[in-house]
PDB file of C-alpha atoms in Angstrom:
ATOM      1  CA  MET A1130     121.237 101.254 101.463  1.00  0.00           C
ATOM      2  CA  ASN A1131     119.593  98.625  99.635  1.00  0.00           C
ATOM      3  CA  ASN A1132     117.609  99.896  96.647  1.00  0.00           C
ATOM      4  CA  SER A1133     116.420  97.032  95.009  1.00  0.00           C
ATOM      5  CA  VAL A1134     113.037  97.668  94.372  1.00  0.00           C
ATOM      6  CA  SER A1135     110.958  94.084  95.378  1.00  0.00           C
ATOM      7  CA  LEU A1136     108.523  94.053  92.455  1.00  0.00           C
ATOM      8  CA  LYS A1137     106.100  91.726  92.287  1.00  0.00           C
ATOM      9  CA  THR A1138     104.151  89.657  89.456  1.00  0.00           C
ATOM     10  CA  THR A1139     100.291  90.448  89.167  1.00  0.00           C
ATOM     11  CA  THR A1140      98.217  88.473  86.356  1.00  0.00           C
ATOM     12  CA  LEU A1141      94.402  89.786  86.441  1.00  0.00           C
ATOM     13  CA  ARG A1142      91.578  88.706  84.002  1.00  0.00           C
ATOM     14  CA  SER A1143      88.946  89.925  81.224  1.00  0.00           C
ATOM     15  CA  SER A1144      86.754  88.580  78.577  1.00  0.00           C
ATOM     16  CA  GLU A1145      86.750  91.865  77.417  1.00  0.00           C
ATOM     17  CA  PHE A1146      89.432  91.904  75.351  1.00  0.00           C
ATOM     18  CA  SER A1147      87.575  91.504  71.381  1.00  0.00           C
ATOM     19  CA  CYS A1148      90.428  93.027  69.199  1.00  0.00           C
ATOM     20  CA  PRO A1149      94.137  92.686  68.714  1.00  0.00           C
ATOM     21  CA  SER A1150      94.950  96.475  69.172  1.00  0.00           C
ATOM     22  CA  CYS A1151      93.539  96.171  72.741  1.00  0.00           C
ATOM     23  CA  VAL A1152      97.081  94.591  73.384  1.00  0.00           C
ATOM     24  CA  GLU A1153      98.881  97.649  72.228  1.00  0.00           C
ATOM     25  CA  LYS A1154      96.434  99.440  73.946  1.00  0.00           C
ATOM     26  CA  ILE A1155      96.287  98.776  77.108  1.00  0.00           C
ATOM     27  CA  GLU A1156     100.274  97.054  77.084  1.00  0.00           C
ATOM     28  CA  THR A1157     101.269 101.027  76.613  1.00  0.00           C
ATOM     29  CA  ARG A1158      98.896 102.274  79.293  1.00  0.00           C
ATOM     30  CA  LEU A1159     100.248 100.175  81.861  1.00  0.00           C
ATOM     31  CA  LYS A1160     103.915 100.975  81.318  1.00  0.00           C
ATOM     32  CA  GLY A1161     103.020 104.181  81.155  1.00  0.00           C
ATOM     33  CA  LEU A1162     102.674 103.811  85.246  1.00  0.00           C
ATOM     34  CA  ASP A1163     105.669 104.791  87.643  1.00  0.00           C
ATOM     35  CA  GLY A1164     106.478 101.493  89.048  1.00  0.00           C
ATOM     36  CA  VAL A1165     105.590  99.428  86.397  1.00  0.00           C
ATOM     37  CA  GLU A1166     107.923  97.525  85.645  1.00  0.00           C
ATOM     38  CA  SER A1167     106.327  95.444  82.199  1.00  0.00           C
ATOM     39  CA  ALA A1168     103.151  94.439  81.455  1.00  0.00           C
ATOM     40  CA  GLU A1169     102.117  91.462  78.179  1.00  0.00           C
ATOM     41  CA  VAL A1170      98.016  91.535  77.328  1.00  0.00           C
ATOM     42  CA  LYS A1171      97.533  88.070  76.749  1.00  0.00           C
ATOM     43  CA  PHE A1172      95.007  87.847  74.022  1.00  0.00           C
ATOM     44  CA  ALA A1173      94.116  84.408  73.573  1.00  0.00           C
ATOM     45  CA  SER A1174      93.413  83.701  77.171  1.00  0.00           C
ATOM     46  CA  GLY A1175      92.252  86.923  78.315  1.00  0.00           C
ATOM     47  CA  ARG A1176      95.217  87.848  80.560  1.00  0.00           C
ATOM     48  CA  VAL A1177      97.321  90.880  81.639  1.00  0.00           C
ATOM     49  CA  ILE A1178     100.525  89.743  83.365  1.00  0.00           C
ATOM     50  CA  VAL A1179     102.564  93.057  84.611  1.00  0.00           C
ATOM     51  CA  SER A1180     105.353  92.880  86.727  1.00  0.00           C
ATOM     52  CA  HIS A1181     105.493  96.026  88.819  1.00  0.00           C
ATOM     53  CA  ASP A1182     106.208  97.599  92.475  1.00  0.00           C
ATOM     54  CA  PRO A1183     103.508  97.260  94.756  1.00  0.00           C
ATOM     55  CA  GLU A1184     104.409 100.303  96.690  1.00  0.00           C
ATOM     56  CA  LYS A1185     104.227 102.385  93.364  1.00  0.00           C
ATOM     57  CA  ALA A1186     101.463 100.595  91.236  1.00  0.00           C
ATOM     58  CA  SER A1187      98.860  99.077  92.910  1.00  0.00           C
ATOM     59  CA  ILE A1188      96.777  96.406  91.768  1.00  0.00           C
ATOM     60  CA  ARG A1189      93.838  99.036  92.360  1.00  0.00           C
ATOM     61  CA  ASN A1190      96.056 101.180  89.836  1.00  0.00           C
ATOM     62  CA  LEU A1191      96.782  98.938  88.119  1.00  0.00           C
ATOM     63  CA  VAL A1192      93.292  98.043  87.248  1.00  0.00           C
ATOM     64  CA  ASP A1193      92.051 102.011  87.356  1.00  0.00           C
ATOM     65  CA  ALA A1194      94.050 101.796  84.781  1.00  0.00           C
ATOM     66  CA  ILE A1195      93.122  99.093  82.080  1.00  0.00           C
ATOM     67  CA  ALA A1196      89.344 100.699  83.120  1.00  0.00           C
ATOM     68  CA  GLU A1197      91.034 104.291  81.674  1.00  0.00           C
ATOM     69  CA  VAL A1198      91.168 102.924  77.872  1.00  0.00           C
ATOM     70  CA  GLY A1199      87.727 100.991  78.586  1.00  0.00           C
ATOM     71  CA  PHE A1200      88.507  97.295  79.081  1.00  0.00           C
ATOM     72  CA  THR A1201      87.364  96.025  82.518  1.00  0.00           C
ATOM     73  CA  VAL A1202      89.459  93.467  84.674  1.00  0.00           C
ATOM     74  CA  LYS A1203      89.684  91.950  87.974  1.00  0.00           C
ATOM     75  CA  PRO A1204      92.867  90.335  89.908  1.00  0.00           C
ATOM     76  CA  SER A1205      93.570  86.937  88.534  1.00  0.00           C
ATOM     77  CA  THR A1206      94.244  84.603  92.535  1.00  0.00           C
ATOM     78  CA  ILE A1207      96.253  82.022  89.879  1.00  0.00           C
TER      79      ILE A1207
END
């Protein structure tokens, strides 16, 4: 009856963002995943903020998707 999706916001961190063009690559890749509502790369701080349905797109899926475009990220505790 209740079909509202429980979205989670996950922050990932990386020290590898070296060019502003990688921002678009990462955002595009994440937004292409089933279950990802939004993805925003904060280039200056090396953070990726993703709003997603954890049942469809797990943190592991997010990390793997970013790895596919060439960057290593880790979930942030903050």
